[in-house]
Coordinates of C-alpha atoms and ligand atoms in Angstrom, one line a residue:
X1371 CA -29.4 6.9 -6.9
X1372 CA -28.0 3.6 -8.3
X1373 CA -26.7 4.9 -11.0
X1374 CA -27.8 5.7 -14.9
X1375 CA -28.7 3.0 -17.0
X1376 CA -29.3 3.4 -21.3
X1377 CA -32.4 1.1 -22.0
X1378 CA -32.0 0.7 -26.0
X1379 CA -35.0 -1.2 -27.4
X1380 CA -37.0 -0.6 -30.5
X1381 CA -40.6 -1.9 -28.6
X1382 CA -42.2 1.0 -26.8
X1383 CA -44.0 -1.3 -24.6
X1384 CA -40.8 -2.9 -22.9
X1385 CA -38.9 0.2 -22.8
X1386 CA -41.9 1.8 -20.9
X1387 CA -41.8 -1.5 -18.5
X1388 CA -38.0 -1.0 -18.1
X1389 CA -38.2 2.5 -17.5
X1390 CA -41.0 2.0 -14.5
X1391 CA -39.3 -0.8 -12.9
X1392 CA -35.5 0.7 -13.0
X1393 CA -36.7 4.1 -11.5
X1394 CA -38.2 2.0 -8.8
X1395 CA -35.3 0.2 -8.6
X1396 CA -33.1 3.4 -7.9
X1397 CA -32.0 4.1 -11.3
X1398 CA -31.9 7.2 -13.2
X1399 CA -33.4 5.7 -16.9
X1400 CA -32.2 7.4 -20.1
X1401 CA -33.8 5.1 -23.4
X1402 CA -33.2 5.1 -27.0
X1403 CA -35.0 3.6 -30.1
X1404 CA -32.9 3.1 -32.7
X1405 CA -29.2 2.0 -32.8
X1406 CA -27.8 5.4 -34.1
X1407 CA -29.7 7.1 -31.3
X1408 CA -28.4 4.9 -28.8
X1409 CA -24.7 5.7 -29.7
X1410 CA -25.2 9.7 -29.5
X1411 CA -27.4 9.0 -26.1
X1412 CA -24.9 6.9 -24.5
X1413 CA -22.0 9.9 -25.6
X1414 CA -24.2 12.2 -24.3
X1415 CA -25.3 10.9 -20.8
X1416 CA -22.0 8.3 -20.2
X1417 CA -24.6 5.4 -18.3
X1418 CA -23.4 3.7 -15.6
X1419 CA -24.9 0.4 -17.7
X1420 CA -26.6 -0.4 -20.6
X1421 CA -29.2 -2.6 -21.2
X1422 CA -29.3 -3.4 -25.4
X1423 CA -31.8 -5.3 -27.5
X1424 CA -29.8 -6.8 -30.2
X1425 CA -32.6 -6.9 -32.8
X1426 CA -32.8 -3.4 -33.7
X1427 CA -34.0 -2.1 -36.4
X1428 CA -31.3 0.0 -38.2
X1429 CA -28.1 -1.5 -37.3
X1430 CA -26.9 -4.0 -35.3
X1431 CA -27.1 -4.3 -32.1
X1432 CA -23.3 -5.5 -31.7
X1433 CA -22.3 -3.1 -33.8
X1434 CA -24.0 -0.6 -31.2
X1435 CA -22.3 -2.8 -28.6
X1436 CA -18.9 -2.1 -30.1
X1437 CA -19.1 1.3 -30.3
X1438 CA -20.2 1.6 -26.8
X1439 CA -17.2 0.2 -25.6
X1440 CA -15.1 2.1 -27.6
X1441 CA -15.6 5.1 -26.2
X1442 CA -15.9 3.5 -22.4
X1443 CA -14.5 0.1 -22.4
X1444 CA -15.9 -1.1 -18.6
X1445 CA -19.0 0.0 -19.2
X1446 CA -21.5 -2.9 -18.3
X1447 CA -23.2 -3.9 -21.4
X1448 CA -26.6 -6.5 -20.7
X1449 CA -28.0 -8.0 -23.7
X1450 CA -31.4 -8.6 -24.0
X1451 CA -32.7 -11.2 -26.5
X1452 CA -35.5 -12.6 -27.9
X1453 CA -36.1 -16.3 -26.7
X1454 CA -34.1 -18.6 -29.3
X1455 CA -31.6 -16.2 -29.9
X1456 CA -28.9 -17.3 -28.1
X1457 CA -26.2 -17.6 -30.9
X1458 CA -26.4 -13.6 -31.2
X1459 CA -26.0 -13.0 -27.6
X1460 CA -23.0 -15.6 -27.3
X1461 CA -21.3 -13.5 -30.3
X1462 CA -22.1 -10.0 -28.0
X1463 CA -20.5 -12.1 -25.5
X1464 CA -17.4 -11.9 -27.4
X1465 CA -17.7 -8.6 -28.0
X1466 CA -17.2 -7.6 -24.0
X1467 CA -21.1 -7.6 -23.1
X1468 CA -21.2 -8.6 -19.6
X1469 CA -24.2 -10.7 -19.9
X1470 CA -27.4 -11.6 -21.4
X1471 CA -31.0 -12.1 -20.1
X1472 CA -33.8 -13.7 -22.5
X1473 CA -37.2 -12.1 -22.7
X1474 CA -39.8 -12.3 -21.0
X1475 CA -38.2 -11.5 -18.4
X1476 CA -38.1 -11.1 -14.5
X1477 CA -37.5 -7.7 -13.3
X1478 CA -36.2 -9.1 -10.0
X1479 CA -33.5 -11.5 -12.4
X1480 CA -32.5 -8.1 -13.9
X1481 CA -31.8 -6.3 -11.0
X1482 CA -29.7 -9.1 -9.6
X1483 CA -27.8 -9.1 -13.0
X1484 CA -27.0 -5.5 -13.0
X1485 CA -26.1 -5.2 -9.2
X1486 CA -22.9 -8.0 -10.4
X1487 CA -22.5 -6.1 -13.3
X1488 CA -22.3 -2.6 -12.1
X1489 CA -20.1 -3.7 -9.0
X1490 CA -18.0 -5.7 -11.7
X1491 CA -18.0 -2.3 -13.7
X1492 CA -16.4 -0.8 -10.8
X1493 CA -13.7 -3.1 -9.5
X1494 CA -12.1 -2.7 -13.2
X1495 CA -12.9 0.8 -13.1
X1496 CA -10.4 0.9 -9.9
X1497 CA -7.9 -1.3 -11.3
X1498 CA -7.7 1.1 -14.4
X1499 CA -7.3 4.1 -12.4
X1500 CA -4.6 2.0 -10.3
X1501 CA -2.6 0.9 -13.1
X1502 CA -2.3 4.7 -14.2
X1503 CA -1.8 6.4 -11.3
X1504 CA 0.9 3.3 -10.2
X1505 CA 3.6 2.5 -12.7
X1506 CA 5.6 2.9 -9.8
X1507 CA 4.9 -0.2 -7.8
X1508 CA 6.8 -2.9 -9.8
X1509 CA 9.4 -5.2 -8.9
X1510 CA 12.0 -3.5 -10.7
X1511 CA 11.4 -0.2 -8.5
X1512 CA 12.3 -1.9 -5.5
X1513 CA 16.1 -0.3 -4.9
X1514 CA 18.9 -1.9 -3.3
X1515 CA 21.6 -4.1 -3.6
X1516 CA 22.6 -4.7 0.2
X1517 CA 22.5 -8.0 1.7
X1518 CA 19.5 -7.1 3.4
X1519 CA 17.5 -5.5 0.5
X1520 CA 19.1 -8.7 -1.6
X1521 CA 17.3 -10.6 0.8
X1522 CA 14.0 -8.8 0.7
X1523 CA 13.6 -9.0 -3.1
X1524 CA 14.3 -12.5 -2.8
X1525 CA 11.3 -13.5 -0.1
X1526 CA 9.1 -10.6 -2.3
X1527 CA 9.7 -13.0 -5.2
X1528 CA 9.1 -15.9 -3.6
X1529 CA 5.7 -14.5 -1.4
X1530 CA 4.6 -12.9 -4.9
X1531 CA 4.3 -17.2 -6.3
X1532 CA 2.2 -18.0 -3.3
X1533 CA -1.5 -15.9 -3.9
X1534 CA -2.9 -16.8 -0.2
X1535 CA -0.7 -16.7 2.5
X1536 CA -1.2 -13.9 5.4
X1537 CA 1.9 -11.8 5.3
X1538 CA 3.0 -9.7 8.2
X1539 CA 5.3 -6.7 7.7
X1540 CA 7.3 -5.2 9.8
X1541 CA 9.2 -2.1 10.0
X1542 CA 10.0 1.1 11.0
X1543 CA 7.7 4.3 10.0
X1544 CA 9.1 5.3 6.0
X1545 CA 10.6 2.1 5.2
X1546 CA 8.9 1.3 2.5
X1547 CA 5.6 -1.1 3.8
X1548 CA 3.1 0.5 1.4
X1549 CA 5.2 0.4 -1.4
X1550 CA 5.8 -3.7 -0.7
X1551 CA 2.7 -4.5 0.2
X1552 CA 1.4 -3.1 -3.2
X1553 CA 4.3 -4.7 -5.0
X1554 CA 3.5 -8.1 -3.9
X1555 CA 0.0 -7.8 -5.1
X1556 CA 1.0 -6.7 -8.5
X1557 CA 3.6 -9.6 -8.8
X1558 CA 1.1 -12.3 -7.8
X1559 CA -1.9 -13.4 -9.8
X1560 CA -4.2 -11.4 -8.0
X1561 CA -3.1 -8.4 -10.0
X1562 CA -6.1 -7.8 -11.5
X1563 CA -8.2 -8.1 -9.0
X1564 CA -8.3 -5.1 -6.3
X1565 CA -5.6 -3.9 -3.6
X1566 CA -8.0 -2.5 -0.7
X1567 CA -6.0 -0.3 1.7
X1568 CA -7.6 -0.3 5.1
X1569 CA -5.5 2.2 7.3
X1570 CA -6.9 0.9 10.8
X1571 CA -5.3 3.7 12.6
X1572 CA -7.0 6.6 10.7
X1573 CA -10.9 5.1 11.0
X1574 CA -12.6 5.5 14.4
X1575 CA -13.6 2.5 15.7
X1576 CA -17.4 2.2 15.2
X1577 CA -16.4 2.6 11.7
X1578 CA -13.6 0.7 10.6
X1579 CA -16.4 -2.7 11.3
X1580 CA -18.3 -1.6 9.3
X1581 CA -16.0 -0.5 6.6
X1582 CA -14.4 -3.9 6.9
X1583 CA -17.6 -6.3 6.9
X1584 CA -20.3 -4.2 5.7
X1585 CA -23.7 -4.1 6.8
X1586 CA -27.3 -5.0 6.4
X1587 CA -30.2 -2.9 6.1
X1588 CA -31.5 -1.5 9.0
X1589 CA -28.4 -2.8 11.2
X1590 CA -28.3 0.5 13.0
X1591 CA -29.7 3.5 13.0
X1592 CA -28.8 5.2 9.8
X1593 CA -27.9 2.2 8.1
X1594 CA -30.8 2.6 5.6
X1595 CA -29.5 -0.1 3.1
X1596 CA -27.8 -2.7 2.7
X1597 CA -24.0 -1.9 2.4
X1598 CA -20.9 -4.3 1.3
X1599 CA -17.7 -4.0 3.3
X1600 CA -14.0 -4.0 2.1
X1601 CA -13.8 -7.4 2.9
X1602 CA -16.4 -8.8 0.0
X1603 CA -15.1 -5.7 -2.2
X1604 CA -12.1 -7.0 -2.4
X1605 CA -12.7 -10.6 -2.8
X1606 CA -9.9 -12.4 -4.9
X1607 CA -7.6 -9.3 -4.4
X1608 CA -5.7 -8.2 -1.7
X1609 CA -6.9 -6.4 1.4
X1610 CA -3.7 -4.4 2.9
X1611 CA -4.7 -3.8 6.7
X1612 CA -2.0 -0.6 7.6
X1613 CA -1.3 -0.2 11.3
X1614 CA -3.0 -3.7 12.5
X1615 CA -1.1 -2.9 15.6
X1616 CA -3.9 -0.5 16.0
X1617 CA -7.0 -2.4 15.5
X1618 CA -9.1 -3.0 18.7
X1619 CA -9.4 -6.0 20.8
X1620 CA -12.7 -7.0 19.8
X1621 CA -11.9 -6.3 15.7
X1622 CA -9.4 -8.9 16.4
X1623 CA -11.2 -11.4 17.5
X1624 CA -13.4 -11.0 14.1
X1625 CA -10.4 -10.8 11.8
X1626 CA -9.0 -14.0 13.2
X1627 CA -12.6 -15.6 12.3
X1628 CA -12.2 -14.5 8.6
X1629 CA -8.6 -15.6 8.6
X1630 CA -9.4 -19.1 9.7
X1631 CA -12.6 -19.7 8.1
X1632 CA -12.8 -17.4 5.4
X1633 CA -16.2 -16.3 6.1
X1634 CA -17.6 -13.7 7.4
X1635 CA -21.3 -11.6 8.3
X1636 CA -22.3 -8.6 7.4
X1637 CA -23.9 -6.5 10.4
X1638 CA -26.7 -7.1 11.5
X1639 CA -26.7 -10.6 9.2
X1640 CA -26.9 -13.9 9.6
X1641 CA -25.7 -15.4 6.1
X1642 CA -22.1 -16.2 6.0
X1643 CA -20.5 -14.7 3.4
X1644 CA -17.0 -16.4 1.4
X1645 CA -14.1 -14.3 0.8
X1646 CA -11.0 -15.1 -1.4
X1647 CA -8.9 -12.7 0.1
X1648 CA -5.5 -11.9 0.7
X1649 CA -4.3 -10.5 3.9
X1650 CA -1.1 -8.1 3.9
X1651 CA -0.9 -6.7 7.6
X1652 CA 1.4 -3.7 8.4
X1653 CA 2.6 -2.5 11.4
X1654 CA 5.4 -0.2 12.6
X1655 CA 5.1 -0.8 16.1
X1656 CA 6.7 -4.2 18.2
X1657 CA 3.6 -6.1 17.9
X1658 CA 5.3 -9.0 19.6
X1659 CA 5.5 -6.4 23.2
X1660 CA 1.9 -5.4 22.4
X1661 CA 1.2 -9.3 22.7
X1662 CA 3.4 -9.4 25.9
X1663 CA 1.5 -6.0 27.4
X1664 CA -2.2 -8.3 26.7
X1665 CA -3.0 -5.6 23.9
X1666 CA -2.7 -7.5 20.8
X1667 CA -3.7 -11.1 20.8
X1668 CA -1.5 -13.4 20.7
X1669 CA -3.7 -16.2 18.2
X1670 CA -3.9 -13.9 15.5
X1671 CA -0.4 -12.4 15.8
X1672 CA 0.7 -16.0 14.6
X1673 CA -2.2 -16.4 12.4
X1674 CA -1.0 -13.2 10.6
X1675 CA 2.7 -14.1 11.0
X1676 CA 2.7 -16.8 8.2
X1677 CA 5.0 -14.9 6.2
X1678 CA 6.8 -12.4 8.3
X1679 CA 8.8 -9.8 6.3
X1680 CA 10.7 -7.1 7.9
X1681 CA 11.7 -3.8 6.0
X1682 CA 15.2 -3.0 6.9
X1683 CA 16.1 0.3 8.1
X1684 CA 17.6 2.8 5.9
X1685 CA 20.6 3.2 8.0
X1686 CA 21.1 -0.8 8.1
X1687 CA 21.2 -0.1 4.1
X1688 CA 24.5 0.5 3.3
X1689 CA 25.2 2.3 0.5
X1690 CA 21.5 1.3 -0.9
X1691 CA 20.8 4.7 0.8
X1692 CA 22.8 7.0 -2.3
X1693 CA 21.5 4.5 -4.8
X1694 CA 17.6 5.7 -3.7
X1695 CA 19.0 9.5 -3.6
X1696 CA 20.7 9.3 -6.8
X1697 CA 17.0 7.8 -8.4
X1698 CA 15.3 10.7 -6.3
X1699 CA 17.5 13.1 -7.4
X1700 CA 16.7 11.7 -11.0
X1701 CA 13.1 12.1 -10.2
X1702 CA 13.4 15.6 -9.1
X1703 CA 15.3 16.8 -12.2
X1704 CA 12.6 16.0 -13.9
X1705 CA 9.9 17.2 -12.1
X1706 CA 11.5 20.3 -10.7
X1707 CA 13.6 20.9 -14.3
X1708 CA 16.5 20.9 -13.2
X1709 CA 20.1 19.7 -13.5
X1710 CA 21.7 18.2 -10.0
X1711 CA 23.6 15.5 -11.0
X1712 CA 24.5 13.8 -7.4
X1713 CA 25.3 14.3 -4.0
X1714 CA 28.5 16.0 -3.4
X1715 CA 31.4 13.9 -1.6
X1716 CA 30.9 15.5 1.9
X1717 CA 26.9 14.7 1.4
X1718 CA 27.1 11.4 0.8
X1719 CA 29.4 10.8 4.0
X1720 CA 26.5 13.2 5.8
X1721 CA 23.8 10.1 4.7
X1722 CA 25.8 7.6 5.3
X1723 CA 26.8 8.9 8.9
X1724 CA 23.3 9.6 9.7
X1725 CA 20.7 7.7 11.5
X1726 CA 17.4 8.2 9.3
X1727 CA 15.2 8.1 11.9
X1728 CA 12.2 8.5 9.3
X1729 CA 13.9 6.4 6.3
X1730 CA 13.2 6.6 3.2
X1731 CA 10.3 8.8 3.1
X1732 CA 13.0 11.7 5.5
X1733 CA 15.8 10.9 2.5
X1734 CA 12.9 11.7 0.2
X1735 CA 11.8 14.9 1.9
X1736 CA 16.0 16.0 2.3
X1737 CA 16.6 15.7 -1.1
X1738 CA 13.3 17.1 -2.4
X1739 CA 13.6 20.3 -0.2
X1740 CA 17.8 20.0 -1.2
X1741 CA 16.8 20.5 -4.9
X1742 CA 14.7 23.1 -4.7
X1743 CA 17.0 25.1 -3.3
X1744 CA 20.1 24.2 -5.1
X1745 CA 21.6 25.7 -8.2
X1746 CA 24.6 23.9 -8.3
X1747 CA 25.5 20.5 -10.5
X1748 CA 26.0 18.6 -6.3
X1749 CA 24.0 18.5 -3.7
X1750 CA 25.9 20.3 -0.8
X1751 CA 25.7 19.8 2.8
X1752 CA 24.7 23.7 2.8
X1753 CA 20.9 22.7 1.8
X1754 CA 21.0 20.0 4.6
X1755 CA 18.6 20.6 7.5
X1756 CA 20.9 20.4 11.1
X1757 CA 20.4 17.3 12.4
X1758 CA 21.8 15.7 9.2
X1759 CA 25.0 17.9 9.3
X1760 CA 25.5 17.3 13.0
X1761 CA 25.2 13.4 11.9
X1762 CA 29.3 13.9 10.8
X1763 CA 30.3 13.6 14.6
X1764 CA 30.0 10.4 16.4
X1765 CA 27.4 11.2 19.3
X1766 CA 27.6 8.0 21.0
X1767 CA 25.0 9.3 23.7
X1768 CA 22.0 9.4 21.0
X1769 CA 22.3 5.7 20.7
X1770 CA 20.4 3.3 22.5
X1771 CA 21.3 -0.2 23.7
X1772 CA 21.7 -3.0 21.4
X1773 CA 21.5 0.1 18.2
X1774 CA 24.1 -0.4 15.4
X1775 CA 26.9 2.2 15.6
X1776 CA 26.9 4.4 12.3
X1777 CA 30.7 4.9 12.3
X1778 CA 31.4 5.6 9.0
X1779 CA 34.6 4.8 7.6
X1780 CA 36.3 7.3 4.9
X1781 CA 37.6 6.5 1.6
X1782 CA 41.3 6.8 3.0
X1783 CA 40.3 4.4 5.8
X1784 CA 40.6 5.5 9.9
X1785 CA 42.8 4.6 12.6
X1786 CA 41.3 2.2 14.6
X1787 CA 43.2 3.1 17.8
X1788 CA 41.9 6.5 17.0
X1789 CA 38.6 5.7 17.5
X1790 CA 38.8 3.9 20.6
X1791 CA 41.4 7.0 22.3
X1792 CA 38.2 9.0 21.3
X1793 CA 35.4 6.9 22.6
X1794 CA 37.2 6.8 25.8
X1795 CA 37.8 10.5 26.2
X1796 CA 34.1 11.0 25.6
X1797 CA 33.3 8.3 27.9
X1798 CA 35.3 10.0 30.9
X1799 CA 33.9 13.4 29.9
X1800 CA 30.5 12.0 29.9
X1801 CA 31.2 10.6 33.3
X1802 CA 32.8 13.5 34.6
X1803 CA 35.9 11.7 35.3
X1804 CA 34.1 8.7 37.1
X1805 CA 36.2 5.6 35.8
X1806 CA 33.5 3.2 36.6
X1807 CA 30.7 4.7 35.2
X1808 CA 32.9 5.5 31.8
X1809 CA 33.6 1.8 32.0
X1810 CA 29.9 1.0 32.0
X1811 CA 29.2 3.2 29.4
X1812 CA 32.0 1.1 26.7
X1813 CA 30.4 -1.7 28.4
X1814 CA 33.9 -2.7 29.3
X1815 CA 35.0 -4.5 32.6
X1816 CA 37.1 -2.0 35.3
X1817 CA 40.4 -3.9 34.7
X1818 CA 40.0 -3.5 31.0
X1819 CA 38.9 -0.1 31.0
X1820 CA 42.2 0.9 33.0
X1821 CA 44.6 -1.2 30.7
X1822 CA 42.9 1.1 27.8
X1823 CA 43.1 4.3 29.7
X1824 CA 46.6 3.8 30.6
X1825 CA 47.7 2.4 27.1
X1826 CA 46.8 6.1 25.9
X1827 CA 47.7 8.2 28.9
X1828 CA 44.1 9.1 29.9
X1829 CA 44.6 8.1 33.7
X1830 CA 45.0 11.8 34.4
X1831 CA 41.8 12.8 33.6
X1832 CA 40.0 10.2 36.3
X1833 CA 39.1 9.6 39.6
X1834 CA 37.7 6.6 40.8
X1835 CA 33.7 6.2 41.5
Ligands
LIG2797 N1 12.9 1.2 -2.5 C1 12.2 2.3 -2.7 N2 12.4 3.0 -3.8 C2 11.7 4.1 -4.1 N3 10.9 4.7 -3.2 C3 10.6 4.1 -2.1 C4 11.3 2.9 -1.7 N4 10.9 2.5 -0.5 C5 10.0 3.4 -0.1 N5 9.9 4.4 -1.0 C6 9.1 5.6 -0.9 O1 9.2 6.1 0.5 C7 8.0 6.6 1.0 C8 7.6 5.9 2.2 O2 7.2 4.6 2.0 P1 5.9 3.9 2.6 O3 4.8 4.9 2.6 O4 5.7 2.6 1.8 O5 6.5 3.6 4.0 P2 5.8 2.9 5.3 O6 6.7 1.8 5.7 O7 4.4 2.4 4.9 O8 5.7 4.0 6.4 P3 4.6 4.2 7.6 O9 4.9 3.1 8.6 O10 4.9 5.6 8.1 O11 3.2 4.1 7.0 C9 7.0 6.5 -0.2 O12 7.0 7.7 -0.9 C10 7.6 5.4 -1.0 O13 7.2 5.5 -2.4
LIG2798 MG1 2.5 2.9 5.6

């Protein structure tokens, strides 16, 4: 079924045509007389359209009109007039009908009319139920005050000005991507207009095609109508492709068509088809060594790369990361009732020693799981899972070349030659004694290495590799 459609008319013989021609059109056909009867028909069976006569005899037919959008305000209203009436239909206009057709008409003009309208219809129906479900995804949400959050909001502000260019992010799994992406597309003047999220990981491949292009009729087996893809749904929006990185070879070839000529064919057709669209890819694996290993191409890895943005890791955060946990733990109050006021002293040393291997979203999960379980005005390292408590001692063997080192530094400050008698013992344990091998784990020079290990009286501990 296309959907229900109200035919209001006060001529029996039109409504009788409309009703004939609409159910062989696909629609379910509900029809009123009068204007009163319309209101309490449309209450009853909430159309998917309407289709009103303005001359009616009771009331007006904009009065009708008015009261049909009170109670559903995207409802697609088409006017029909009588030929010569256009000053009434231009005043429904005003009034939020869609459109309006003159009779006689063509039953083939109508259809067209109400296929815009009801796809119209829906694309504000979407943004509606966005804007309510998505407060969240504002600007101001975005926390963080380190240089490289700092840094973000400022390209964010400046992407958000500019409605068309590709934008590539970039970042490790629970940094935040979604939660950009969608900020960016409220900031910029596409707002109103749809956010399509595409996850390319999640559809099989056969699929995500035609989820992306669409079809025609008959295309394949099954494909017994016509169908539009994501890419025409969400023309003048934004289209946010999640894990690009995944998308087959031969997808990418087609995506890099629609980026450069912004066109594109359904299945199985042969018009091109314009889209306004624009493209936010995500990813939160090294595309650039997918385009070295021959998996990614490298033409549309540049062609997406016009703005490249790269979410920062939580742990490269700074204290950002008890500025998010102190909004969470807001958040949680409210939803969980309860009164936790911050992290505890020994916490926040815990988070800010520890590596966040799943960012934001893991802090998220801690602190949610945290406050469940705690009574207590602090959250206390007791209602933190292992690995987060075990994050207070330096393991310098968990790191992996070229990582940052999360030393963390306490309020009372450290001893610096501390730190280094430490990392040497460790290094000797670690190489059971082998002074070479400890030398190439401090990525120190032999010579060097000895001047240390003497300076503190370690030499006893060695041998020589
Ligand atoms: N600055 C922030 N402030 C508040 N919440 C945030 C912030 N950044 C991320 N989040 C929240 O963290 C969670 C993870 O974010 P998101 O889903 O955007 O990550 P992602 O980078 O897309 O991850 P993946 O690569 O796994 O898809 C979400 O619940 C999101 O709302
Ligand atoms: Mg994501």
């Amino acid at each position: 079924m296309k959907g229900k459609v109200l035919v209001v008319d006060d001529e029996k013989l039109i409504r009788w045509s409309l009703r004939e021609n609409l159910a062989k059109s696909g629609y379910e056909v509900v029809e009123a007389e009068k204007g009163s009867d319309a209101i309490r028909a449309f209450s009853e069976s909430l159309p998917d359209i309407v289709l009103l006569d303005v001359n009616l005899p009771d009331t007006s037919g904009i009065d009708v009109l008015r009261s049909v959008k009170a109670i559903d305000k995207d409802v697609p209203v088409i006017i029909i007039t009588a030929f010569g009436n256009i000053q009434t239909a231009v005043d429904a206009m005003k009034y939020g009908a869609y459109d309006f057709i003159e009779k006689p008409f063509e039953i083939e003009k109508l259809n067209i009319v109400m296929d815009k309208a009801l796809e119209n219809a829906f694309l504000r129906r979407e943004v509606t139920r966005y804007k309510a479900l998505t407060g969240d995804y504002e600007f101001e949400h975005i926390i963080g005050i380190s240089p490289k959050m700092q840094e973000l909001k400022r390209v964010v502000r400046k992407i958000s000005q500019s409605n068309t260019s590709t934008i590539l992010l970039e970042g490790e799994t629970g940094t935040g991507k979604d939660f950009i992406a969608r900020i960016i597309h409220n900031q910029s003047g596409r707002a109103p207009k749809s956010f399509v999220d595409v996850n390319c990981a999640a559809l099989p491949e056969n699929l995500i095609e035609s989820e992306l292009f669409g079809y025609e009729r008959g295309a394949f087996t099954g494909a017994n109508n016509a169908k539009k893809g994501l890419f025409e749904l969400s023309n003048d929006g934004t289209i946010y492709l999640d894990e690009i990185g995944d998308m087959n070879y031969d997808l990418q070839a087609k995506l890099l068509k629609v980026i450069d000529s912004k066109t594109f064919r359904r299945l199985g057709g042969t018009a091109e088809i314009m889209t306004d669209v624009r493209i936010i890819a995500a990813t939160n694996r090294d595309l650039q060594a997918k385009v070295k290993a021959g998996t990614f191409r490298e033409d549309l890895y540049w062609r997406l790369k016009v703005i490249p943005l790269t979410m920062p890791p939580l742990r490269e955060r700074g204290e950002d990361t008890l500025l998010i946990s102190q909004k969470f733990i807001e958040r949680f109050d409210l939803e969980f009732k309860k009164q936790v006021k911050s992290l505890s002293p020994e916490t926040k040393k815990l988070f800010l020693a520890y590596r966040w291997p799943g960012n934001v979203r893991e802090l998220r999960n801690v602190i949610e799981r945290a406050m469940i379980l705690e009574s207590e005005e602090f959250i206390t390292p007791d209602h933190l899972p292992m690995e987060i408590v075990q994050a207070g001692e330096i393991n310098p063997s968990q790191l992996k070349p070229g990582e940052e080192f999360g030393v963390f530094i306490p309020e009372g400050g450290l001893d610096i030659e501390n730190i280094e008698k430490e990392l040497l013992k460790k290094a000797l344990l670690m190489a059971k004694g082998n002074q070479s091998k400890a030398a190439r784990l401090l990525n120190l020079g032999r010579d060097a290495f000895r001047y240390r290990i003497q300076k503190f009286g370690l030499d006893s501990e060695t041998h020589h590799g």
